[in-house]
Amino acid sequence: MHNYRPAPLLEALGVCSEDEQLYRALLARPESTATSLALSVDWPANRVGRHLRSLLSLGLASRTPGRPARYVPAVPEAAVELLALRKQAAIVEARLGAAALTAEFRQPDAFRVIRGAEAIAQRFYQAQQCAQDEVLVLDRLPYAVSAPHGVTYRMIYDMASLSEPGDLVAARSSGCCRMLRDVPLTLVVVDRRTALLPTGPDVVVELGPSSLLDALLRLFDLLWRQASPLTPSVSEGPLSTEDQQLLSLAAAGLTDQAIARRLGVAQRTVERRMQRILKALDATTRFQAGLRAGQQGLLV
């Protein structure tokens, strides 16, 4: 009798065939323990443990508190999207590494290397002061806005850096901003013509018009579409502003406990409001609610 094993689908995104096999087993048996997974795939415990750690690091699974620990698979659509974003970010970073070497040893007109904390801070400030239309920001902490009046800011913050309600308030006050799990790099782009990209401790590469700057702009636009708004738009539809904010946080992958902490409410309040949102959108899951809210323009 032959054991059927589906062809691997995620190798192009950096997931080995054994990781994918265990992920499939976890999708078939959510909230399994390591022991039950070992029985289902007929692997020794140390092999299961090794690949479970890999799934956790890839974002394909999460671990529940308590003992024995149980493992929950990530929703395939969301997990694959995140893996694809990381892959694209890795390609961009590899290109930027080559650009940094070129800039350091040849110094063509499109590139300039800035060294030292003081020089870097001064250049960031000068770039913003010279902005005329728009500043784009990828960062892990609320960003200090110092551009002239009339300049539009669009910022994407790393979710991990917005751990307290005060962080959300500071982020919202800095301009039009969204949040994303695992922002891949730090970046400031002024008027789509000048980019400042930290590449190491106290080292920043300044990029002028070039194919690399075009690639960074495409990456930012892609991440912007994937990120969740911090300040949902006011809508006459079935969701209130507070409902839109809660659904935005849930769509970004936060747990009820994390959402409650950030909004300063009880976890039961979050759960109750989420049930109301699902009913208002005629959805059975949070993922489906997020899709329907996006289709209706409630999270844009």
Coordinates of C-alpha atoms in Angstrom, one line a residue:
M1 CA 0.0 0.0 0.0
H2 CA 1.4 3.4 -1.0
N3 CA 1.2 6.5 1.2
Y4 CA -0.1 9.4 -0.8
R5 CA 1.8 12.7 -0.2
P6 CA 0.6 15.9 -2.0
A7 CA 3.1 17.8 -4.1
P8 CA 4.7 20.6 -2.1
L9 CA 3.2 24.0 -2.8
L10 CA 5.2 26.3 -0.5
E11 CA 8.9 25.6 -1.4
A12 CA 9.1 28.7 -3.6
L13 CA 8.4 30.7 -0.4
G14 CA 11.1 29.1 1.7
V15 CA 9.0 26.3 3.3
C16 CA 10.7 22.9 3.1
S17 CA 8.6 19.9 2.2
E18 CA 8.7 18.5 5.8
D19 CA 7.6 21.8 7.2
E20 CA 4.7 21.8 4.8
Q21 CA 3.8 18.2 5.6
L22 CA 3.5 19.0 9.3
Y23 CA 1.6 22.2 8.5
R24 CA -0.9 20.2 6.5
A25 CA -1.3 17.8 9.4
L26 CA -1.9 20.7 11.7
L27 CA -4.5 22.1 9.4
A28 CA -6.3 18.8 9.5
R29 CA -6.1 18.6 13.3
P30 CA -6.0 22.2 14.8
E31 CA -4.9 22.6 18.4
S32 CA -3.0 19.4 18.3
T33 CA -0.2 18.7 20.8
A34 CA 3.3 17.8 19.7
T35 CA 2.6 14.2 20.8
S36 CA -0.6 13.8 18.7
L37 CA 1.1 15.4 15.7
A38 CA 4.0 12.9 16.0
L39 CA 1.4 10.1 15.9
S40 CA -0.4 11.5 12.9
V41 CA 2.7 11.9 10.8
D42 CA 4.6 8.9 12.3
W43 CA 7.7 11.0 13.2
P44 CA 9.9 10.8 16.3
A45 CA 9.2 13.5 18.9
N46 CA 12.5 15.4 18.3
R47 CA 11.8 15.7 14.5
V48 CA 8.3 17.0 15.2
G49 CA 9.7 19.5 17.7
R50 CA 12.3 20.8 15.2
H51 CA 9.7 21.4 12.5
L52 CA 7.2 22.9 14.9
R53 CA 9.8 25.5 15.8
S54 CA 10.3 26.1 12.1
L55 CA 6.5 26.6 11.6
L56 CA 6.4 29.1 14.5
S57 CA 9.3 31.1 13.1
L58 CA 7.7 31.2 9.6
G59 CA 4.3 32.4 11.0
L60 CA 2.6 29.2 9.9
A61 CA 1.5 28.2 13.4
S62 CA 1.1 29.7 16.9
R63 CA 1.4 28.1 20.3
T64 CA -1.4 28.3 22.9
P65 CA -0.6 29.0 26.6
G66 CA -0.8 26.3 29.2
R67 CA 0.3 22.7 29.3
P68 CA 0.4 20.6 27.3
A69 CA 1.1 23.2 24.6
R70 CA -1.2 23.0 21.7
Y71 CA -0.5 24.4 18.2
V72 CA -2.9 26.3 16.0
P73 CA -2.3 26.6 12.2
A74 CA -2.3 30.0 10.6
V75 CA -5.0 30.7 7.9
P76 CA -3.4 29.6 4.7
E77 CA -4.3 32.7 2.7
A78 CA -2.9 35.1 5.3
A79 CA 0.2 32.9 6.0
V80 CA 1.1 32.6 2.3
E81 CA 0.6 36.3 1.8
L82 CA 3.0 37.1 4.6
L83 CA 5.6 34.6 3.3
A84 CA 5.4 36.2 -0.1
L85 CA 5.9 39.7 1.3
R86 CA 8.9 38.5 3.3
K87 CA 10.3 36.9 0.1
Q88 CA 9.9 40.1 -1.8
A89 CA 11.4 42.1 1.0
A90 CA 14.4 39.7 1.0
I91 CA 15.0 40.2 -2.7
V92 CA 14.8 44.0 -2.2
E93 CA 17.2 43.9 0.7
A94 CA 19.7 41.8 -1.4
R95 CA 19.5 44.4 -4.2
L96 CA 20.0 47.1 -1.6
G97 CA 23.1 45.3 -0.2
A98 CA 24.6 45.3 -3.7
A99 CA 23.7 49.0 -4.0
A100 CA 25.4 49.8 -0.7
L101 CA 28.6 48.2 -1.8
T102 CA 28.5 50.0 -5.1
A103 CA 27.8 53.3 -3.3
E104 CA 30.6 52.7 -0.8
F105 CA 33.3 51.9 -3.4
R106 CA 32.2 53.8 -6.5
Q107 CA 29.9 56.5 -5.3
P108 CA 27.8 57.0 -8.5
D109 CA 25.5 60.0 -8.6
A110 CA 22.3 58.0 -7.7
F111 CA 23.8 56.8 -4.4
R112 CA 25.4 58.3 -1.3
V113 CA 26.5 56.7 1.9
I114 CA 25.9 58.7 5.1
R115 CA 27.8 57.6 8.3
G116 CA 27.5 58.7 11.9
A117 CA 24.4 59.2 14.1
E118 CA 24.6 63.0 14.0
A119 CA 25.0 63.2 10.2
I120 CA 22.2 60.8 9.7
A121 CA 19.8 62.7 12.0
Q122 CA 20.6 65.9 10.2
R123 CA 20.0 64.4 6.7
F124 CA 16.6 62.9 7.8
Y125 CA 15.6 66.3 9.1
Q126 CA 16.8 68.2 6.0
A127 CA 15.0 65.7 3.6
Q128 CA 11.7 66.3 5.4
Q129 CA 12.1 70.0 5.4
C130 CA 12.7 70.0 1.6
A131 CA 9.6 67.8 1.0
Q132 CA 7.0 69.5 -1.3
D133 CA 4.3 66.8 -1.8
E134 CA 4.6 63.5 0.1
V135 CA 6.7 61.6 2.6
L136 CA 6.5 57.8 2.8
V137 CA 7.7 56.0 5.9
L138 CA 8.3 52.4 6.9
D139 CA 9.3 52.2 10.6
R140 CA 9.0 50.3 13.8
L141 CA 8.2 53.2 16.1
P142 CA 5.9 56.3 15.8
Y143 CA 7.7 58.6 13.5
A144 CA 8.4 62.3 14.3
V145 CA 6.8 64.5 11.6
S146 CA 8.9 67.6 10.8
A147 CA 7.9 68.5 7.2
P148 CA 6.5 71.8 6.1
H149 CA 2.8 72.4 6.2
G150 CA 0.8 70.9 3.4
V151 CA 3.1 67.8 2.9
T152 CA 1.2 64.5 3.1
Y153 CA 2.6 61.7 5.2
R154 CA 1.9 58.0 4.7
M155 CA 3.4 55.7 7.3
I156 CA 3.4 52.0 7.9
Y157 CA 4.3 50.9 11.4
D158 CA 5.4 47.5 12.7
M159 CA 2.6 46.1 14.8
A160 CA 5.0 45.1 17.6
S161 CA 6.0 48.7 18.1
L162 CA 2.4 49.7 18.9
S163 CA 2.0 47.7 22.1
E164 CA 0.3 50.3 24.3
P165 CA -2.7 52.6 23.7
G166 CA -0.4 55.6 24.0
D167 CA 1.6 54.3 21.0
L168 CA -1.5 54.2 18.9
V169 CA -2.4 57.8 19.9
A170 CA 1.1 58.9 18.9
A171 CA 1.0 57.0 15.6
R172 CA -2.4 58.5 14.6
S173 CA -1.3 62.0 15.4
S174 CA 1.7 61.7 13.0
G175 CA -0.4 61.5 9.8
C176 CA -2.1 58.9 7.6
C177 CA -0.8 55.7 9.0
R178 CA -1.4 51.9 8.9
M179 CA 0.1 48.9 10.7
L180 CA 1.6 45.7 9.5
R181 CA 3.0 42.6 11.1
D182 CA 6.8 42.3 10.6
V183 CA 7.7 45.5 8.7
P184 CA 10.7 44.3 6.7
L185 CA 12.9 47.4 6.7
T186 CA 13.1 51.1 7.7
L187 CA 12.7 53.6 4.9
V188 CA 11.9 57.2 4.3
V189 CA 11.0 58.4 0.8
V190 CA 10.6 62.1 0.0
D191 CA 8.5 63.2 -3.0
R192 CA 9.2 59.8 -4.6
R193 CA 12.7 61.1 -5.7
T194 CA 14.9 60.6 -2.6
A195 CA 15.0 57.6 -0.3
L196 CA 16.9 57.2 3.0
L197 CA 17.6 53.6 3.8
P198 CA 19.4 52.4 7.0
T199 CA 21.6 49.5 6.0
G200 CA 23.6 49.0 9.3
P201 CA 24.5 50.6 12.6
D202 CA 24.9 54.4 11.9
V203 CA 25.0 53.8 8.1
V204 CA 22.3 55.1 5.7
V205 CA 22.2 54.9 1.9
E206 CA 20.6 57.8 0.2
L207 CA 19.1 56.8 -3.2
G208 CA 18.2 59.2 -6.0
P209 CA 16.1 58.4 -9.1
S210 CA 17.1 54.8 -10.1
S211 CA 15.7 51.4 -10.7
L212 CA 16.3 50.6 -7.0
L213 CA 14.2 53.6 -5.9
D214 CA 11.5 52.4 -8.2
A215 CA 11.6 48.9 -6.6
L216 CA 11.3 50.5 -3.1
L217 CA 8.3 52.5 -4.2
R218 CA 6.6 49.4 -5.6
L219 CA 7.4 47.6 -2.3
F220 CA 5.9 50.4 -0.2
D221 CA 2.7 50.5 -2.4
L222 CA 2.3 46.8 -2.0
L223 CA 2.8 46.9 1.8
W224 CA 0.4 49.8 2.0
R225 CA -2.4 47.8 0.4
Q226 CA -1.7 44.9 2.8
A227 CA -1.5 47.0 6.0
S228 CA -4.5 47.8 8.2
P229 CA -5.6 51.4 8.8
L230 CA -5.1 52.7 12.3
T231 CA -7.9 55.2 11.8
P232 CA -10.8 53.7 9.8
S233 CA -12.9 56.0 7.7
V234 CA -16.3 57.1 9.0
S235 CA -19.0 55.1 7.2
E236 CA -22.7 55.1 7.0
G237 CA -22.7 51.4 6.6
P238 CA -23.3 48.6 9.2
L239 CA -20.1 49.3 11.2
S240 CA -19.4 52.2 13.6
T241 CA -16.0 53.9 13.7
E242 CA -15.2 51.8 16.8
D243 CA -16.3 48.6 15.1
Q244 CA -14.0 49.4 12.1
Q245 CA -11.1 50.0 14.4
L246 CA -11.6 46.7 16.2
L247 CA -12.0 44.8 12.9
S248 CA -8.8 46.5 11.5
L249 CA -6.8 45.3 14.6
A250 CA -8.3 41.8 14.2
A251 CA -7.5 41.7 10.5
A252 CA -3.9 42.6 11.3
G253 CA -3.7 39.4 13.4
L254 CA -4.1 40.6 17.0
T255 CA -5.7 38.3 19.5
D256 CA -8.8 39.5 21.5
Q257 CA -6.6 40.0 24.6
A258 CA -4.1 42.2 22.6
I259 CA -7.0 44.2 21.0
A260 CA -8.5 44.7 24.5
R261 CA -5.2 46.0 25.9
R262 CA -4.7 48.4 23.0
L263 CA -8.3 49.8 23.1
G264 CA -8.3 49.9 26.9
V265 CA -11.4 47.7 27.3
A266 CA -12.2 44.3 28.7
Q267 CA -11.6 41.2 26.6
R268 CA -15.3 40.3 27.0
T269 CA -16.2 43.6 25.5
V270 CA -14.0 42.8 22.4
E271 CA -15.6 39.4 22.1
R272 CA -19.1 40.8 22.3
R273 CA -18.4 43.6 19.8
M274 CA -16.8 41.0 17.4
Q275 CA -20.0 38.9 17.5
R276 CA -22.0 42.0 16.6
I277 CA -19.7 42.8 13.7
L278 CA -19.9 39.2 12.3
K279 CA -23.7 39.4 12.5
A280 CA -23.8 42.9 10.8
L281 CA -21.6 41.7 8.0
D282 CA -23.4 38.3 7.7
A283 CA -20.0 36.6 8.2
T284 CA -19.2 33.4 10.0
T285 CA -15.4 34.0 10.5
R286 CA -13.2 37.0 11.2
F287 CA -11.4 36.4 8.0
Q288 CA -14.6 36.5 6.0
A289 CA -15.7 39.6 7.9
G290 CA -12.4 41.4 7.0
L291 CA -12.9 40.5 3.3
R292 CA -16.5 41.8 3.3
A293 CA -15.6 44.9 5.1
G294 CA -12.8 45.6 2.6
Q295 CA -15.2 45.0 -0.3
Q296 CA -17.6 47.5 1.1
G297 CA -14.9 50.1 1.7
L298 CA -15.3 50.0 5.4
L299 CA -11.6 49.6 6.2
V300 CA -10.1 52.0 3.6

